[in-house]
PDB file of C-alpha atoms in Angstrom:
ATOM      1  CA  LEU A  21      -0.637   7.214   2.045  1.00  0.00           C
ATOM      2  CA  LEU A  22      -2.301   4.432   0.535  1.00  0.00           C
ATOM      3  CA  VAL A  23       0.489   2.201  -0.296  1.00  0.00           C
ATOM      4  CA  LEU A  24      -1.478  -0.141  -2.684  1.00  0.00           C
ATOM      5  CA  GLY A  25       0.516  -4.130  -4.986  1.00  0.00           C
ATOM      6  CA  HIS A  26       0.324  -6.761  -5.818  1.00  0.00           C
ATOM      7  CA  SER A  27       2.318 -10.129  -3.210  1.00  0.00           C
ATOM      8  CA  GLY A  28       5.948  -9.537  -3.272  1.00  0.00           C
ATOM      9  CA  ALA A  29       5.854  -5.771  -4.993  1.00  0.00           C
ATOM     10  CA  GLY A  30       7.633  -4.524  -1.300  1.00  0.00           C
ATOM     11  CA  LYS A  31       4.744  -2.881  -0.701  1.00  0.00           C
ATOM     12  CA  SER A  32       4.445  -4.209   3.995  1.00  0.00           C
ATOM     13  CA  THR A  33       8.532  -3.759   4.486  1.00  0.00           C
ATOM     14  CA  SER A  34       8.503  -0.625   2.614  1.00  0.00           C
ATOM     15  CA  THR A  35       4.679   0.372   4.591  1.00  0.00           C
ATOM     16  CA  ALA A  36       7.450  -1.133   7.124  1.00  0.00           C
ATOM     17  CA  HIS A  37       9.850   1.520   7.324  1.00  0.00           C
ATOM     18  CA  LEU A  38       7.839   3.795   7.022  1.00  0.00           C
ATOM     19  CA  LEU A  39       6.393   3.256  10.338  1.00  0.00           C
ATOM     20  CA  ARG A  40       9.872   3.283  11.804  1.00  0.00           C
ATOM     21  CA  SER A  41      11.510   5.463  10.549  1.00  0.00           C
ATOM     22  CA  GLU A  42       8.992   8.661   9.762  1.00  0.00           C
ATOM     23  CA  GLY A  43       6.559   7.866  12.280  1.00  0.00           C
ATOM     24  CA  PHE A  44       3.762   6.805  10.187  1.00  0.00           C
ATOM     25  CA  GLN A  45       0.968   5.518  11.672  1.00  0.00           C
ATOM     26  CA  LEU A  46      -0.341   2.643  10.185  1.00  0.00           C
ATOM     27  CA  LEU A  47      -4.106   2.647   9.195  1.00  0.00           C
ATOM     28  CA  SER A  48      -4.992  -1.593   7.299  1.00  0.00           C
ATOM     29  CA  ASP A  49      -3.070  -4.189   6.309  1.00  0.00           C
ATOM     30  CA  ASP A  50      -3.911  -5.152   3.643  1.00  0.00           C
ATOM     31  CA  LEU A  51      -6.988  -4.319   2.510  1.00  0.00           C
ATOM     32  CA  CYS A  52      -8.179  -1.161   2.806  1.00  0.00           C
ATOM     33  CA  CYS A  53     -12.416   0.208   2.527  1.00  0.00           C
ATOM     34  CA  ILE A  54     -12.557   3.583   1.133  1.00  0.00           C
ATOM     35  CA  GLU A  55     -15.426   5.951   1.229  1.00  0.00           C
ATOM     36  CA  GLU A  56     -15.905   9.093  -1.158  1.00  0.00           C
ATOM     37  CA  ARG A  57     -17.532  12.402   1.290  1.00  0.00           C
ATOM     38  CA  ASN A  58     -18.106  15.620  -0.369  1.00  0.00           C
ATOM     39  CA  GLY A  59     -15.526  14.716  -3.742  1.00  0.00           C
ATOM     40  CA  LYS A  60     -12.955  13.793  -1.635  1.00  0.00           C
ATOM     41  CA  ALA A  61     -11.434  10.257  -0.726  1.00  0.00           C
ATOM     42  CA  PHE A  62     -11.779   8.704   3.225  1.00  0.00           C
ATOM     43  CA  VAL A  63      -9.447   5.714   3.862  1.00  0.00           C
ATOM     44  CA  TRP A  64     -11.456   3.501   7.251  1.00  0.00           C
ATOM     45  CA  PRO A  65      -8.758   1.510   9.589  1.00  0.00           C
ATOM     46  CA  GLY A  66      -8.768  -2.597   9.230  1.00  0.00           C
ATOM     47  CA  PRO A  67      -6.811  -4.710  11.091  1.00  0.00           C
ATOM     48  CA  GLN A  68      -3.584  -3.345  12.140  1.00  0.00           C
ATOM     49  CA  ARG A  69      -0.491  -5.746  11.900  1.00  0.00           C
ATOM     50  CA  LEU A  70       2.005  -6.215   8.635  1.00  0.00           C
ATOM     51  CA  ARG A  71       2.424  -9.526   7.237  1.00  0.00           C
ATOM     52  CA  LEU A  72       6.387  -9.562   6.640  1.00  0.00           C
ATOM     53  CA  TRP A  73       9.035 -12.506   5.363  1.00  0.00           C
ATOM     54  CA  ALA A  74      12.731 -12.732   7.746  1.00  0.00           C
ATOM     55  CA  ASP A  75      14.623 -11.196   5.358  1.00  0.00           C
ATOM     56  CA  ALA A  76      12.931  -7.879   5.313  1.00  0.00           C
ATOM     57  CA  LEU A  77      12.789  -8.294   9.857  1.00  0.00           C
ATOM     58  CA  ASN A  78      15.549  -9.266   9.961  1.00  0.00           C
ATOM     59  CA  PHE A  79      16.554  -6.432   7.978  1.00  0.00           C
ATOM     60  CA  LEU A  80      14.537  -3.958   9.935  1.00  0.00           C
ATOM     61  CA  GLN A  81      15.751  -5.229  13.565  1.00  0.00           C
ATOM     62  CA  ILE A  82      12.507  -7.174  14.222  1.00  0.00           C
ATOM     63  CA  ASP A  83      12.942 -10.099  16.416  1.00  0.00           C
ATOM     64  CA  TYR A  84      10.011 -12.212  14.979  1.00  0.00           C
ATOM     65  CA  SER A  85      11.066 -15.321  17.257  1.00  0.00           C
ATOM     66  CA  GLY A  86       7.869 -15.187  18.915  1.00  0.00           C
ATOM     67  CA  LEU A  87       5.696 -14.002  16.241  1.00  0.00           C
ATOM     68  CA  ALA A  88       3.012 -15.873  14.381  1.00  0.00           C
ATOM     69  CA  ARG A  89       3.891 -17.324  10.721  1.00  0.00           C
ATOM     70  CA  VAL A  90       1.540 -16.536   7.878  1.00  0.00           C
ATOM     71  CA  HIS A  91       1.789 -20.205   7.103  1.00  0.00           C
ATOM     72  CA  PRO A  92       4.050 -23.075   9.122  1.00  0.00           C
ATOM     73  CA  ASP A  93       5.900 -23.843   5.525  1.00  0.00           C
ATOM     74  CA  CYS A  94       7.026 -19.995   4.378  1.00  0.00           C
ATOM     75  CA  GLU A  95       8.736 -17.667   6.638  1.00  0.00           C
ATOM     76  CA  LYS A  96       6.415 -14.804   6.445  1.00  0.00           C
ATOM     77  CA  PHE A  97       5.211 -13.367   9.874  1.00  0.00           C
ATOM     78  CA  VAL A  98       2.566 -12.228  11.147  1.00  0.00           C
ATOM     79  CA  VAL A  99       3.459  -8.379  12.759  1.00  0.00           C
ATOM     80  CA  PRO A 100       0.604  -6.971  15.353  1.00  0.00           C
ATOM     81  CA  TRP A 101       2.055  -2.492  15.501  1.00  0.00           C
ATOM     82  CA  PRO A 102      -0.838  -0.682  16.936  1.00  0.00           C
ATOM     83  CA  GLY A 103      -1.801   2.393  14.760  1.00  0.00           C
ATOM     84  CA  SER A 104      -4.272   4.851  13.885  1.00  0.00           C
ATOM     85  CA  GLN A 105      -8.000   3.908  15.053  1.00  0.00           C
ATOM     86  CA  ALA A 106      -9.789   7.179  12.641  1.00  0.00           C
ATOM     87  CA  ILE A 107     -10.851   6.854   9.347  1.00  0.00           C
ATOM     88  CA  SER A 108      -8.319   9.615   7.184  1.00  0.00           C
ATOM     89  CA  GLU A 109      -8.049  11.123   4.296  1.00  0.00           C
ATOM     90  CA  VAL A 110      -6.214   9.960   1.138  1.00  0.00           C
ATOM     91  CA  GLY A 111      -3.276  11.943   1.085  1.00  0.00           C
ATOM     92  CA  TRP A 112      -1.168  10.320  -1.833  1.00  0.00           C
ATOM     93  CA  LEU A 113      -1.235   6.800  -3.232  1.00  0.00           C
ATOM     94  CA  VAL A 114       1.809   5.297  -4.352  1.00  0.00           C
ATOM     95  CA  ILE A 115       1.064   1.612  -6.932  1.00  0.00           C
ATOM     96  CA  VAL A 116       4.371  -0.552  -6.515  1.00  0.00           C
ATOM     97  CA  GLN A 117       6.243  -2.578  -8.722  1.00  0.00           C
ATOM     98  CA  ARG A 118       8.271  -5.616  -9.026  1.00  0.00           C
ATOM     99  CA  ARG A 119      11.014  -3.539 -12.230  1.00  0.00           C
ATOM    100  CA  PRO A 120      14.886  -3.780 -13.110  1.00  0.00           C
ATOM    101  CA  GLU A 121      14.874  -0.531 -12.072  1.00  0.00           C
ATOM    102  CA  LEU A 122      14.062   1.788  -9.142  1.00  0.00           C
ATOM    103  CA  ASN A 123      11.382   4.692 -10.581  1.00  0.00           C
ATOM    104  CA  MET A 124       8.501   6.497  -9.100  1.00  0.00           C
ATOM    105  CA  GLU A 125       6.228   8.563 -11.610  1.00  0.00           C
ATOM    106  CA  ARG A 126       2.536  10.243 -11.493  1.00  0.00           C
ATOM    107  CA  LEU A 127      -0.058   8.794 -12.617  1.00  0.00           C
ATOM    108  CA  ARG A 128      -2.607  10.616 -14.710  1.00  0.00           C
ATOM    109  CA  GLY A 129      -5.613   9.794 -16.349  1.00  0.00           C
ATOM    110  CA  LEU A 130      -6.358   7.445 -18.267  1.00  0.00           C
ATOM    111  CA  ALA A 131      -3.343   5.595 -17.035  1.00  0.00           C
ATOM    112  CA  ALA A 132      -3.624   6.087 -13.229  1.00  0.00           C
ATOM    113  CA  MET A 133      -7.072   4.318 -13.421  1.00  0.00           C
ATOM    114  CA  GLN A 134      -5.811   1.378 -15.145  1.00  0.00           C
ATOM    115  CA  ALA A 135      -3.592   0.950 -12.832  1.00  0.00           C
ATOM    116  CA  LEU A 136      -6.182   1.690 -10.006  1.00  0.00           C
ATOM    117  CA  ALA A 137      -8.285  -0.677 -11.059  1.00  0.00           C
ATOM    118  CA  GLY A 138      -6.335  -3.553 -11.372  1.00  0.00           C
ATOM    119  CA  GLN A 139      -5.786  -3.157  -7.319  1.00  0.00           C
ATOM    120  CA  ILE A 140      -9.354  -3.955  -6.381  1.00  0.00           C
ATOM    121  CA  TYR A 141     -10.024  -7.010  -4.692  1.00  0.00           C
ATOM    122  CA  LYS A 142     -12.141  -9.164  -7.077  1.00  0.00           C
ATOM    123  CA  ALA A 143     -14.216 -12.030  -4.817  1.00  0.00           C
ATOM    124  CA  GLY A 144     -15.717 -12.414  -8.399  1.00  0.00           C
ATOM    125  CA  ILE A 145     -16.511 -10.984 -11.874  1.00  0.00           C
ATOM    126  CA  ASP A 146     -19.972 -11.253 -11.345  1.00  0.00           C
ATOM    127  CA  GLU A 147     -19.831  -8.818  -8.274  1.00  0.00           C
ATOM    128  CA  LEU A 148     -17.714  -6.345 -10.000  1.00  0.00           C
ATOM    129  CA  ASN A 149     -19.947  -5.888 -12.704  1.00  0.00           C
ATOM    130  CA  GLN A 150     -22.445  -5.450  -9.766  1.00  0.00           C
ATOM    131  CA  TRP A 151     -20.222  -2.964  -8.740  1.00  0.00           C
ATOM    132  CA  PHE A 152     -18.884  -1.794 -11.261  1.00  0.00           C
ATOM    133  CA  PRO A 153     -20.331   2.156 -11.983  1.00  0.00           C
ATOM    134  CA  HIS A 154     -19.778   2.699  -7.928  1.00  0.00           C
ATOM    135  CA  LEU A 155     -15.904   1.129  -8.381  1.00  0.00           C
ATOM    136  CA  LEU A 156     -15.765   3.632 -11.251  1.00  0.00           C
ATOM    137  CA  ALA A 157     -16.844   6.204  -9.098  1.00  0.00           C
ATOM    138  CA  GLN A 158     -15.096   5.884  -6.470  1.00  0.00           C
ATOM    139  CA  LEU A 159     -11.868   5.579  -8.657  1.00  0.00           C
ATOM    140  CA  ALA A 160     -12.607   8.646 -10.442  1.00  0.00           C
ATOM    141  CA  THR A 161     -12.353  10.464  -7.374  1.00  0.00           C
ATOM    142  CA  LEU A 162      -9.561   9.128  -6.649  1.00  0.00           C
ATOM    143  CA  VAL A 163      -8.158   9.588  -9.521  1.00  0.00           C
ATOM    144  CA  ARG A 164      -9.045  13.743  -9.755  1.00  0.00           C
ATOM    145  CA  THR A 165      -8.619  14.135  -6.130  1.00  0.00           C
ATOM    146  CA  VAL A 166      -5.426  12.156  -4.903  1.00  0.00           C
ATOM    147  CA  PRO A 167      -1.755  12.450  -6.616  1.00  0.00           C
ATOM    148  CA  ILE A 168      -1.386   8.927  -7.156  1.00  0.00           C
ATOM    149  CA  TYR A 169       2.202   7.466  -8.671  1.00  0.00           C
ATOM    150  CA  LEU A 170       4.112   4.346  -9.861  1.00  0.00           C
ATOM    151  CA  LEU A 171       7.211   3.259  -7.671  1.00  0.00           C
ATOM    152  CA  SER A 172       9.125   0.440 -10.030  1.00  0.00           C
ATOM    153  CA  ARG A 173      11.484  -1.015  -7.898  1.00  0.00           C
ATOM    154  CA  PRO A 174      14.162  -4.374  -8.613  1.00  0.00           C
ATOM    155  CA  PRO A 175      13.612  -7.297  -6.004  1.00  0.00           C
ATOM    156  CA  LYS A 176      15.732  -7.470  -3.016  1.00  0.00           C
ATOM    157  CA  LEU A 177      15.294  -3.760  -3.081  1.00  0.00           C
ATOM    158  CA  ASP A 178      17.183  -1.385   0.480  1.00  0.00           C
ATOM    159  CA  PRO A 179      13.748  -0.655   1.691  1.00  0.00           C
ATOM    160  CA  ARG A 180      15.577   2.620   2.162  1.00  0.00           C
ATOM    161  CA  LYS A 181      15.528   3.407  -1.160  1.00  0.00           C
ATOM    162  CA  ALA A 182      12.960   2.784  -2.053  1.00  0.00           C
ATOM    163  CA  VAL A 183      11.539   4.498   0.654  1.00  0.00           C
ATOM    164  CA  ALA A 184      13.868   7.957   0.003  1.00  0.00           C
ATOM    165  CA  GLU A 185      11.832   7.603  -3.511  1.00  0.00           C
ATOM    166  CA  ILE A 186       8.051   7.697  -2.191  1.00  0.00           C
ATOM    167  CA  TRP A 187       8.914  10.220   0.024  1.00  0.00           C
ATOM    168  CA  LYS A 188      10.614  12.453  -2.292  1.00  0.00           C
ATOM    169  CA  VAL A 189       7.290  12.733  -3.567  1.00  0.00           C
ATOM    170  CA  LEU A 190       5.396  13.096  -0.120  1.00  0.00           C
ATOM    171  CA  GLU A 191       8.204  16.381   0.113  1.00  0.00           C
ATOM    172  CA  GLN A 192       7.335  18.799  -2.678  1.00  0.00           C
TER     173      GLN A 192
END
């Protein structure tokens, strides 16, 4: 399960709750490398830590007194989280965004391509243009082979409610 979203959308908090309550293993935080193999999408393991705000850590009952801060001036902490080192096939992809109402919807076709394109790390527009044909092919593989969902969630939503919406889809 890949969980994507812009900063502050709630992806790390939702992921931490999934990891603790559902027995998932963390592959990567912040960035992930996706590779196409025989028409399927695979994700490589990356940094095995989460960066969580103090309120999320309090909710998850994780002691953060000895953890390093992401920045000295903020209440966001680096939480080491051992996980899997195996390259894994992508089964589902959820894009988290902040919206007033809680909603989970399946994206297909062009809507899925556009939503995914908004999640690509863009080091610079020149580099993006250079790699555009390759990226387009990878996005098309994801849209063709992986169910893609958009999870809209209000700010400060209890992560259990967001995860319940994700879990409804995973159980199908």
